[in-house]
């Protein structure tokens, strides 16, 4: 220490933080929850993005984070019976159990080593959308966990499981459908949203599928099948025909679902949604056609379609064309800041719980979209002035470590310094490389200078005012950038 009480140090040269190539960073941005230096090192250790991606598809990385964090909320793995009893007893309502799942979905994406699985779980949960707002009783967490488990497998299995899961059955009213009063909701959404899309069928075909889906019942949150409620008789829809003479119509339902999963129009719809999610708001028709062909040739397997997508020239040309959703913004910001999360320990204002409110403040919590068509996936939905201003406020709060404060450890301002003494322009470059995965630009440096009041050649040390007091004003500049707000 000097007489003035300042920390003494020996200057050392600045070593530039390694960053990925532009194509690798593009792949990371599209198929993970956000760039981190550790993720970059993992990709490099795998031998490049394509090999890392293959290893991700094969679950070649551990799932310890998900296994650990699902214990943070008892409702995540609780049985239907336990969750329902807790609601009846006033211990934990269904809305809170659903909120716990929403929190866990964000926490999973924040820390998981299986980033592609988490990304695809999020994609399929919005394709087979069931709102997590307390409306489906004790079933929502199990529904999400089940889809996550199938997210990299086969679409026919996903479709079968999602449509017949109690969450979907209850949400769309199929458990109240009977041969005397068929409910058309599930039949319509099965075709319009989950498989072939809107239009290529008649109202008579909708009614035929609705009659085929009768027989599923629910009593006190227990799902059963009652053959006396099932309508029997021949069914024809979208090229599918079945005599449907058995009072137990479940085998006929499975046959219909398998038929729809392999329908050429379903291939087109799945390919379009994947291309829209991972390439462009307006997917190139040529790419959609090729992905649909791979889907059918692979008998609905998902991994071959994803491999074809990332290998396409359209994917390579699409960097920066997608806007992060509110939940993605929150998770990516926390990853960029290098924070550590801890179990919420029942505290509603602990970070693992508070991030749900942050997502809502910006525009939408995970799985909170009120309609069965799922969250919009176009930039226009997430590019309003109000969303941008809400993101700025959240970024600044995170950057200063002001809120949330419980169950989270933020980096200290001094820990961002790569050397004891460094020019401000080099410090900006280091922060850009660390947080955004790319070198600084002249525009980013100019904005950082304006935000901080620093000059490019100014020397930054641990005693500089930026490090001691004003680091949030500098850090938030990177989170507020178009680079961070897009993926």
Coordinates of C-alpha atoms in Angstrom, one line a residue:
X1 CA 0.0 0.0 0.0
X2 CA 1.2 3.6 -0.6
X3 CA 0.9 6.4 1.9
X4 CA -2.3 7.5 0.2
X5 CA -3.8 4.1 0.9
X6 CA -3.9 3.0 -2.8
X7 CA -3.1 -0.5 -3.9
X8 CA 0.3 -0.8 -5.5
X9 CA 0.7 -3.0 -8.6
X10 CA 3.1 -3.9 -11.3
X11 CA 1.8 -3.0 -14.8
X12 CA 1.5 -5.9 -17.2
X13 CA 0.6 -6.0 -20.9
X14 CA -2.9 -6.5 -22.1
X15 CA -3.5 -9.9 -23.6
X16 CA -6.5 -9.8 -26.0
X17 CA -9.3 -12.2 -25.0
X18 CA -9.8 -14.9 -27.7
X19 CA -13.0 -14.6 -29.6
X20 CA -14.6 -17.1 -32.0
X21 CA -14.8 -16.7 -35.8
X22 CA -17.9 -14.9 -37.1
X23 CA -19.6 -18.1 -38.3
X24 CA -19.0 -19.8 -34.9
X25 CA -20.3 -16.8 -33.0
X26 CA -23.3 -16.7 -35.3
X27 CA -24.0 -20.4 -34.5
X28 CA -23.6 -19.8 -30.8
X29 CA -25.9 -16.8 -30.8
X30 CA -28.7 -18.8 -32.5
X31 CA -28.5 -22.1 -30.6
X32 CA -27.5 -21.1 -27.1
X33 CA -28.8 -18.7 -24.5
X34 CA -25.9 -16.3 -25.1
X35 CA -22.2 -16.0 -25.6
X36 CA -19.7 -16.5 -22.7
X37 CA -15.9 -17.0 -22.9
X38 CA -16.4 -20.4 -21.3
X39 CA -18.7 -21.5 -24.0
X40 CA -16.2 -20.3 -26.6
X41 CA -13.6 -22.4 -25.0
X42 CA -15.9 -25.4 -25.0
X43 CA -16.6 -25.0 -28.7
X44 CA -12.9 -24.7 -29.4
X45 CA -12.1 -27.8 -27.3
X46 CA -14.7 -29.8 -29.3
X47 CA -13.0 -29.0 -32.6
X48 CA -15.2 -26.2 -33.9
X49 CA -18.9 -25.4 -34.0
X50 CA -20.0 -28.3 -36.2
X51 CA -18.4 -30.9 -34.0
X52 CA -19.6 -29.1 -30.8
X53 CA -23.1 -29.0 -32.3
X54 CA -23.0 -32.8 -33.1
X55 CA -21.9 -33.4 -29.5
X56 CA -24.7 -31.3 -28.2
X57 CA -27.2 -33.3 -30.3
X58 CA -25.9 -36.4 -28.8
X59 CA -26.1 -35.0 -25.2
X60 CA -22.3 -35.2 -24.9
X61 CA -22.2 -32.7 -22.1
X62 CA -23.4 -33.2 -18.5
X63 CA -26.8 -32.3 -17.3
X64 CA -25.8 -31.6 -13.7
X65 CA -27.0 -28.0 -13.8
X66 CA -30.6 -29.0 -14.6
X67 CA -30.6 -31.8 -12.1
X68 CA -29.3 -29.5 -9.4
X69 CA -31.6 -26.6 -10.1
X70 CA -34.8 -28.6 -10.5
X71 CA -34.4 -29.1 -6.7
X72 CA -34.6 -25.4 -6.0
X73 CA -38.4 -25.5 -6.3
X74 CA -40.2 -28.5 -4.8
X75 CA -43.0 -28.2 -7.3
X76 CA -40.8 -28.9 -10.3
X77 CA -40.6 -32.6 -9.8
X78 CA -43.7 -33.1 -7.6
X79 CA -46.4 -35.5 -8.7
X80 CA -49.8 -34.4 -9.9
X81 CA -51.3 -35.6 -6.6
X82 CA -48.9 -33.6 -4.4
X83 CA -49.2 -30.5 -6.5
X84 CA -53.0 -30.6 -6.4
X85 CA -53.0 -31.2 -2.7
X86 CA -50.7 -28.3 -2.0
X87 CA -53.1 -26.1 -4.0
X88 CA -56.1 -27.4 -2.0
X89 CA -54.3 -26.9 1.3
X90 CA -53.4 -23.3 0.4
X91 CA -49.7 -24.1 0.6
X92 CA -48.8 -23.3 -3.0
X93 CA -51.3 -22.4 -5.7
X94 CA -51.2 -23.7 -9.2
X95 CA -50.1 -20.2 -10.4
X96 CA -47.1 -20.3 -8.1
X97 CA -46.1 -23.8 -9.2
X98 CA -46.3 -22.6 -12.8
X99 CA -44.2 -19.6 -12.0
X100 CA -41.6 -21.9 -10.5
X101 CA -41.4 -23.8 -13.7
X102 CA -41.1 -20.5 -15.7
X103 CA -38.2 -19.5 -13.4
X104 CA -36.6 -22.9 -13.8
X105 CA -36.8 -22.7 -17.6
X106 CA -34.8 -19.5 -17.5
X107 CA -32.3 -20.8 -14.9
X108 CA -31.8 -23.9 -17.0
X109 CA -30.9 -21.9 -20.0
X110 CA -28.7 -19.7 -18.0
X111 CA -26.3 -22.4 -16.8
X112 CA -26.9 -25.6 -18.7
X113 CA -24.1 -27.4 -20.5
X114 CA -26.7 -28.8 -22.9
X115 CA -27.4 -25.5 -24.6
X116 CA -28.9 -26.9 -27.8
X117 CA -31.3 -29.1 -25.9
X118 CA -32.5 -26.1 -23.9
X119 CA -32.8 -24.0 -27.0
X120 CA -34.9 -26.7 -28.7
X121 CA -37.0 -27.4 -25.6
X122 CA -37.9 -23.7 -25.6
X123 CA -38.7 -23.9 -29.3
X124 CA -41.0 -26.9 -29.0
X125 CA -42.7 -25.6 -25.8
X126 CA -43.8 -22.6 -27.9
X127 CA -44.8 -24.8 -30.8
X128 CA -47.0 -27.0 -28.6
X129 CA -47.9 -24.0 -26.5
X130 CA -49.7 -24.5 -23.2
X131 CA -49.7 -21.2 -21.1
X132 CA -47.9 -21.5 -17.7
X133 CA -50.4 -19.2 -15.9
X134 CA -52.1 -21.6 -13.5
X135 CA -54.8 -22.7 -15.9
X136 CA -53.8 -26.3 -16.4
X137 CA -53.8 -27.4 -12.8
X138 CA -50.9 -29.6 -11.6
X139 CA -49.6 -30.6 -15.0
X140 CA -47.6 -27.7 -16.5
X141 CA -44.2 -28.5 -15.0
X142 CA -44.4 -32.2 -16.0
X143 CA -45.4 -31.0 -19.5
X144 CA -42.4 -28.9 -19.9
X145 CA -40.0 -31.4 -18.5
X146 CA -41.4 -34.1 -20.8
X147 CA -41.0 -31.9 -23.9
X148 CA -37.4 -31.1 -22.9
X149 CA -36.7 -34.8 -22.7
X150 CA -37.9 -35.3 -26.3
X151 CA -36.6 -32.0 -27.8
X152 CA -33.8 -33.6 -29.9
X153 CA -35.6 -36.8 -30.7
X154 CA -38.4 -37.3 -33.2
X155 CA -41.3 -35.1 -34.1
X156 CA -43.8 -37.9 -34.1
X157 CA -43.0 -38.8 -30.5
X158 CA -43.2 -35.1 -29.5
X159 CA -46.5 -34.7 -31.2
X160 CA -48.0 -37.8 -29.7
X161 CA -46.8 -36.9 -26.2
X162 CA -47.8 -33.2 -26.3
X163 CA -51.3 -33.8 -27.7
X164 CA -52.1 -36.6 -25.2
X165 CA -50.5 -35.0 -22.2
X166 CA -52.9 -34.0 -19.4
X167 CA -51.8 -30.4 -19.7
X168 CA -52.8 -30.1 -23.4
X169 CA -55.9 -32.2 -22.9
X170 CA -57.1 -30.0 -20.1
X171 CA -56.0 -26.7 -21.7
X172 CA -58.0 -27.3 -24.9
X173 CA -60.9 -28.9 -23.2
X174 CA -60.6 -32.3 -24.6
X175 CA -61.2 -34.0 -21.2
X176 CA -64.8 -32.5 -21.4
X177 CA -65.4 -33.9 -24.9
X178 CA -67.8 -36.8 -25.4
X179 CA -69.6 -38.5 -28.2
X180 CA -72.8 -36.6 -27.4
X181 CA -70.9 -33.2 -27.3
X182 CA -67.6 -33.2 -29.1
X183 CA -65.2 -30.3 -28.3
X184 CA -63.4 -29.2 -31.4
X185 CA -60.6 -27.2 -29.8
X186 CA -57.9 -29.9 -29.7
X187 CA -58.8 -31.2 -33.1
X188 CA -58.5 -27.8 -34.7
X189 CA -55.2 -26.9 -33.0
X190 CA -53.8 -30.3 -33.7
X191 CA -54.1 -29.6 -37.4
X192 CA -53.9 -25.8 -37.6
X193 CA -51.0 -25.2 -35.1
X194 CA -49.2 -28.4 -34.4
X195 CA -49.1 -30.1 -37.8
X196 CA -50.4 -29.2 -41.3
X197 CA -51.3 -25.5 -40.8
X198 CA -54.3 -23.5 -41.5
X199 CA -56.6 -24.2 -44.4
X200 CA -56.0 -27.6 -46.1
X201 CA -59.0 -29.3 -44.5
X202 CA -62.7 -28.8 -44.2
X203 CA -64.9 -28.2 -41.2
X204 CA -66.3 -31.7 -41.6
X205 CA -62.7 -33.0 -41.2
X206 CA -62.3 -31.0 -38.0
X207 CA -65.5 -32.4 -36.7
X208 CA -64.4 -36.0 -37.6
X209 CA -61.1 -35.6 -35.8
X210 CA -62.9 -34.1 -32.8
X211 CA -65.2 -37.1 -32.6
X212 CA -62.1 -39.4 -32.8
X213 CA -60.5 -37.6 -29.9
X214 CA -63.5 -38.3 -27.6
X215 CA -63.2 -40.6 -24.6
X216 CA -60.5 -38.8 -22.5
X217 CA -61.8 -37.7 -19.2
X218 CA -60.5 -36.0 -16.0
X219 CA -61.8 -36.2 -12.5
X220 CA -60.0 -34.5 -9.5
X221 CA -57.0 -34.0 -11.8
X222 CA -56.8 -37.7 -12.6
X223 CA -56.9 -38.4 -16.4
X224 CA -58.7 -41.5 -17.5
X225 CA -60.2 -43.0 -20.7
X226 CA -63.9 -43.8 -20.8
X227 CA -64.9 -46.0 -23.8
X228 CA -68.6 -45.1 -23.2
X229 CA -67.8 -41.5 -24.0
X230 CA -66.0 -42.3 -27.2
X231 CA -67.7 -41.8 -30.5
X232 CA -67.4 -44.7 -32.9
X233 CA -67.7 -44.7 -36.7
X234 CA -65.5 -44.2 -39.7
X235 CA -63.2 -41.2 -39.7
X236 CA -61.7 -39.5 -42.8
X237 CA -59.4 -36.5 -42.5
X238 CA -56.4 -35.2 -44.5
X239 CA -55.9 -38.6 -46.3
X240 CA -56.3 -40.5 -43.1
X241 CA -59.1 -43.1 -42.9
X242 CA -60.0 -45.4 -40.0
X243 CA -63.1 -47.5 -39.3
X244 CA -62.9 -46.5 -35.6
X245 CA -65.2 -49.3 -34.5
X246 CA -63.5 -50.1 -31.2
X247 CA -65.1 -48.3 -28.2
X248 CA -61.5 -47.8 -27.0
X249 CA -60.4 -45.3 -29.7
X250 CA -56.9 -44.7 -28.4
X251 CA -55.2 -46.8 -31.0
X252 CA -57.0 -44.9 -33.8
X253 CA -55.9 -41.6 -32.2
X254 CA -52.3 -42.7 -32.3
X255 CA -52.7 -43.8 -35.9
X256 CA -54.0 -40.3 -36.8
X257 CA -51.2 -38.6 -35.0
X258 CA -48.6 -40.6 -36.7
X259 CA -50.2 -39.9 -40.0
X260 CA -50.3 -36.2 -39.4
X261 CA -46.6 -36.2 -38.2
X262 CA -45.6 -37.6 -41.6
X263 CA -47.9 -35.4 -43.7
X264 CA -46.0 -33.3 -46.3
X265 CA -47.7 -30.2 -45.1
X266 CA -46.5 -30.9 -41.6
X267 CA -43.0 -31.2 -42.9
X268 CA -43.5 -27.8 -44.5
X269 CA -44.8 -26.2 -41.4
X270 CA -42.1 -27.6 -39.1
X271 CA -39.4 -26.6 -41.6
X272 CA -40.9 -23.1 -41.9
X273 CA -41.0 -22.6 -38.1
X274 CA -37.5 -23.8 -37.6
X275 CA -36.2 -21.6 -40.4
X276 CA -38.1 -18.6 -39.0
X277 CA -36.7 -19.2 -35.5
X278 CA -33.1 -19.8 -36.5
X279 CA -32.6 -18.0 -39.8
X280 CA -35.0 -15.2 -40.7
X281 CA -38.4 -13.7 -39.9
X282 CA -39.2 -14.4 -43.6
X283 CA -37.8 -17.9 -44.2
X284 CA -36.3 -18.4 -47.7
X285 CA -38.6 -20.8 -49.6
X286 CA -35.7 -22.8 -50.9
X287 CA -34.4 -23.5 -47.4
X288 CA -37.8 -24.5 -46.2
X289 CA -38.2 -27.0 -49.1
X290 CA -34.9 -28.6 -48.4
X291 CA -35.5 -28.9 -44.7
X292 CA -38.9 -30.4 -45.3
X293 CA -37.3 -33.0 -47.6
X294 CA -34.8 -33.9 -44.9
X295 CA -37.6 -34.1 -42.3
X296 CA -39.6 -36.6 -44.4
X297 CA -36.5 -38.6 -45.4
X298 CA -35.5 -38.9 -41.8
X299 CA -38.9 -40.1 -40.7
X300 CA -39.5 -37.0 -38.5
X301 CA -36.1 -37.1 -36.7
X302 CA -35.2 -33.7 -35.6
X303 CA -31.3 -33.8 -35.5
X304 CA -30.9 -34.3 -39.3
X305 CA -33.0 -31.3 -40.0
X306 CA -31.0 -29.1 -37.6
X307 CA -27.7 -30.3 -39.2
X308 CA -29.1 -29.4 -42.6
X309 CA -30.2 -26.0 -41.3
X310 CA -26.8 -25.0 -39.8
X311 CA -25.0 -26.2 -42.9
X312 CA -27.1 -24.1 -45.2
X313 CA -25.9 -20.9 -46.9
X314 CA -29.1 -19.2 -45.8
X315 CA -28.2 -19.8 -42.2
X316 CA -24.6 -18.5 -42.8
X317 CA -26.0 -15.3 -44.3
X318 CA -28.5 -14.6 -41.5
X319 CA -26.4 -13.2 -38.7
X320 CA -28.0 -10.4 -36.7
X321 CA -31.4 -10.9 -38.2
X322 CA -33.3 -12.1 -35.2
X323 CA -34.3 -10.1 -32.1
X324 CA -34.1 -11.6 -28.6
X325 CA -37.3 -12.1 -26.8
X326 CA -37.7 -10.6 -23.3
X327 CA -36.8 -13.8 -21.5
X328 CA -33.8 -14.3 -23.8
X329 CA -32.6 -10.8 -23.1
X330 CA -32.7 -11.4 -19.4
X331 CA -30.8 -14.7 -19.5
X332 CA -28.3 -13.5 -22.1
X333 CA -27.6 -10.4 -20.0
X334 CA -26.9 -12.5 -16.9
X335 CA -24.6 -14.8 -18.9
X336 CA -22.7 -11.8 -20.4
X337 CA -22.2 -10.3 -16.9
X338 CA -20.7 -13.6 -15.6
X339 CA -23.0 -13.7 -12.5
X340 CA -23.5 -16.8 -10.3
X341 CA -26.9 -17.9 -9.2
X342 CA -27.9 -19.7 -6.0
X343 CA -31.0 -21.5 -4.8
X344 CA -33.8 -19.0 -4.0
X345 CA -34.3 -20.6 -0.6
X346 CA -38.0 -19.6 -0.6
X347 CA -37.3 -15.9 -1.1
X348 CA -39.6 -14.3 -3.7
X349 CA -37.0 -11.6 -4.4
X350 CA -34.1 -14.0 -4.8
X351 CA -32.6 -13.8 -8.3
X352 CA -33.8 -17.2 -9.5
X353 CA -37.4 -16.0 -8.8
X354 CA -36.9 -12.3 -9.6
X355 CA -35.8 -12.9 -13.2
X356 CA -39.3 -13.9 -14.0
X357 CA -40.5 -10.4 -13.1
X358 CA -37.7 -8.9 -15.1
X359 CA -38.8 -10.8 -18.2
X360 CA -42.4 -9.6 -17.6
X361 CA -41.2 -6.0 -17.2
X362 CA -39.5 -6.2 -20.6
X363 CA -42.5 -7.6 -22.4
X364 CA -43.4 -11.3 -21.7
X365 CA -42.5 -14.0 -19.3
X366 CA -41.7 -17.5 -20.6
X367 CA -44.9 -19.4 -21.7
X368 CA -47.1 -16.5 -20.7
X369 CA -48.5 -15.9 -24.2
X370 CA -52.3 -16.1 -23.7
X371 CA -53.3 -17.9 -26.9
X372 CA -52.6 -21.5 -28.1
X373 CA -50.6 -20.3 -31.1
X374 CA -47.5 -19.5 -28.9
X375 CA -45.1 -16.6 -28.7
X376 CA -44.6 -14.5 -31.9
X377 CA -41.2 -15.0 -33.5
X378 CA -40.8 -11.8 -35.6
X379 CA -38.7 -8.8 -34.8
X380 CA -41.6 -6.5 -35.0
X381 CA -43.1 -8.2 -31.9
X382 CA -40.1 -7.3 -29.8
X383 CA -38.8 -4.1 -31.2
X384 CA -41.1 -1.4 -29.8
X385 CA -39.8 1.7 -28.0
X386 CA -41.3 0.5 -24.7
X387 CA -39.6 -2.8 -24.9
X388 CA -36.2 -1.1 -25.7
X389 CA -36.6 1.3 -22.7
X390 CA -37.5 -1.6 -20.4
X391 CA -34.4 -3.5 -21.6
X392 CA -32.2 -0.5 -20.9
X393 CA -33.6 -0.2 -17.3
X394 CA -33.0 -3.9 -16.7
X395 CA -29.5 -3.9 -18.1
X396 CA -28.5 -0.9 -16.0
X397 CA -29.9 -2.6 -12.8
X398 CA -28.0 -5.8 -13.6
X399 CA -24.8 -3.9 -14.5
X400 CA -24.8 -2.2 -11.1
X401 CA -25.8 -5.3 -9.2
X402 CA -28.6 -3.3 -7.6
X403 CA -31.5 -5.7 -8.2
X404 CA -32.0 -8.5 -7.6
X405 CA -29.5 -8.7 -4.8
X406 CA -30.3 -12.1 -3.1
X407 CA -29.2 -15.4 -4.4
X408 CA -26.8 -13.9 -6.9
X409 CA -23.1 -13.0 -7.0
X410 CA -22.1 -10.2 -9.4
X411 CA -18.6 -9.7 -10.6
X412 CA -16.8 -6.9 -8.9
X413 CA -15.9 -3.9 -11.0
X414 CA -12.2 -4.5 -10.5
X415 CA -12.5 -8.1 -11.8
X416 CA -13.3 -6.8 -15.3
X417 CA -9.8 -5.3 -15.6
X418 CA -7.6 -7.6 -17.7
X419 CA -4.4 -5.8 -16.5
X420 CA -3.4 -3.5 -13.7
X421 CA -3.1 -0.6 -16.2
X422 CA -4.8 -0.5 -19.5
X423 CA -5.8 2.2 -22.0
X424 CA -9.5 2.8 -22.2
X425 CA -9.8 1.9 -25.8
X426 CA -8.2 -1.5 -25.0
X427 CA -10.4 -1.9 -22.0
X428 CA -13.5 -1.4 -24.2
X429 CA -12.1 -4.0 -26.6
X430 CA -11.6 -6.4 -23.8
X431 CA -15.2 -5.9 -22.5
X432 CA -16.6 -6.4 -26.0
X433 CA -14.7 -9.6 -26.5
X434 CA -15.7 -10.9 -23.1
X435 CA -19.4 -9.9 -23.2
X436 CA -20.2 -9.9 -26.9
X437 CA -17.7 -12.4 -28.3
X438 CA -16.3 -10.0 -30.8
X439 CA -13.7 -7.1 -31.0
X440 CA -14.7 -3.6 -30.4
X441 CA -15.7 -1.3 -33.2
X442 CA -15.1 2.4 -33.7
X443 CA -18.8 3.1 -33.0
X444 CA -18.8 1.0 -29.8
X445 CA -15.8 2.8 -28.6
X446 CA -17.4 6.2 -29.4
X447 CA -20.5 5.2 -27.5
X448 CA -18.5 3.9 -24.5
X449 CA -16.5 7.2 -24.4
X450 CA -19.8 9.2 -24.4
X451 CA -21.3 7.0 -21.7
X452 CA -18.3 7.1 -19.4
X453 CA -16.7 10.4 -20.1
X454 CA -13.4 8.7 -20.8
X455 CA -10.9 9.4 -23.6
X456 CA -9.6 6.5 -25.7
X457 CA -6.0 6.9 -24.5
X458 CA -7.0 7.4 -20.8
X459 CA -5.3 4.9 -18.5
X460 CA -7.7 2.8 -16.4
X461 CA -6.6 1.3 -13.1
X462 CA -8.3 -0.1 -10.1
X463 CA -8.3 3.4 -8.6
X464 CA -9.9 5.1 -11.6
X465 CA -13.4 6.5 -11.1
X466 CA -14.8 4.2 -13.7
X467 CA -13.8 1.2 -11.7
X468 CA -14.6 2.7 -8.3
X469 CA -18.0 4.2 -9.0
X470 CA -19.1 4.3 -12.7
X471 CA -18.6 0.8 -14.0
X472 CA -22.4 0.2 -14.4
X473 CA -22.5 3.1 -16.9
X474 CA -19.9 1.5 -19.0
X475 CA -21.0 -2.1 -18.7
X476 CA -24.6 -1.4 -19.6
X477 CA -23.3 0.1 -22.9
X478 CA -22.5 -3.4 -24.2
X479 CA -25.8 -4.9 -23.1
X480 CA -27.7 -2.0 -24.7
X481 CA -26.0 -2.5 -28.0
X482 CA -27.8 -3.9 -31.1
X483 CA -25.2 -6.7 -31.0
X484 CA -26.5 -7.9 -27.6
X485 CA -30.2 -7.3 -28.4
X486 CA -30.1 -9.5 -31.5
X487 CA -29.1 -13.1 -31.8

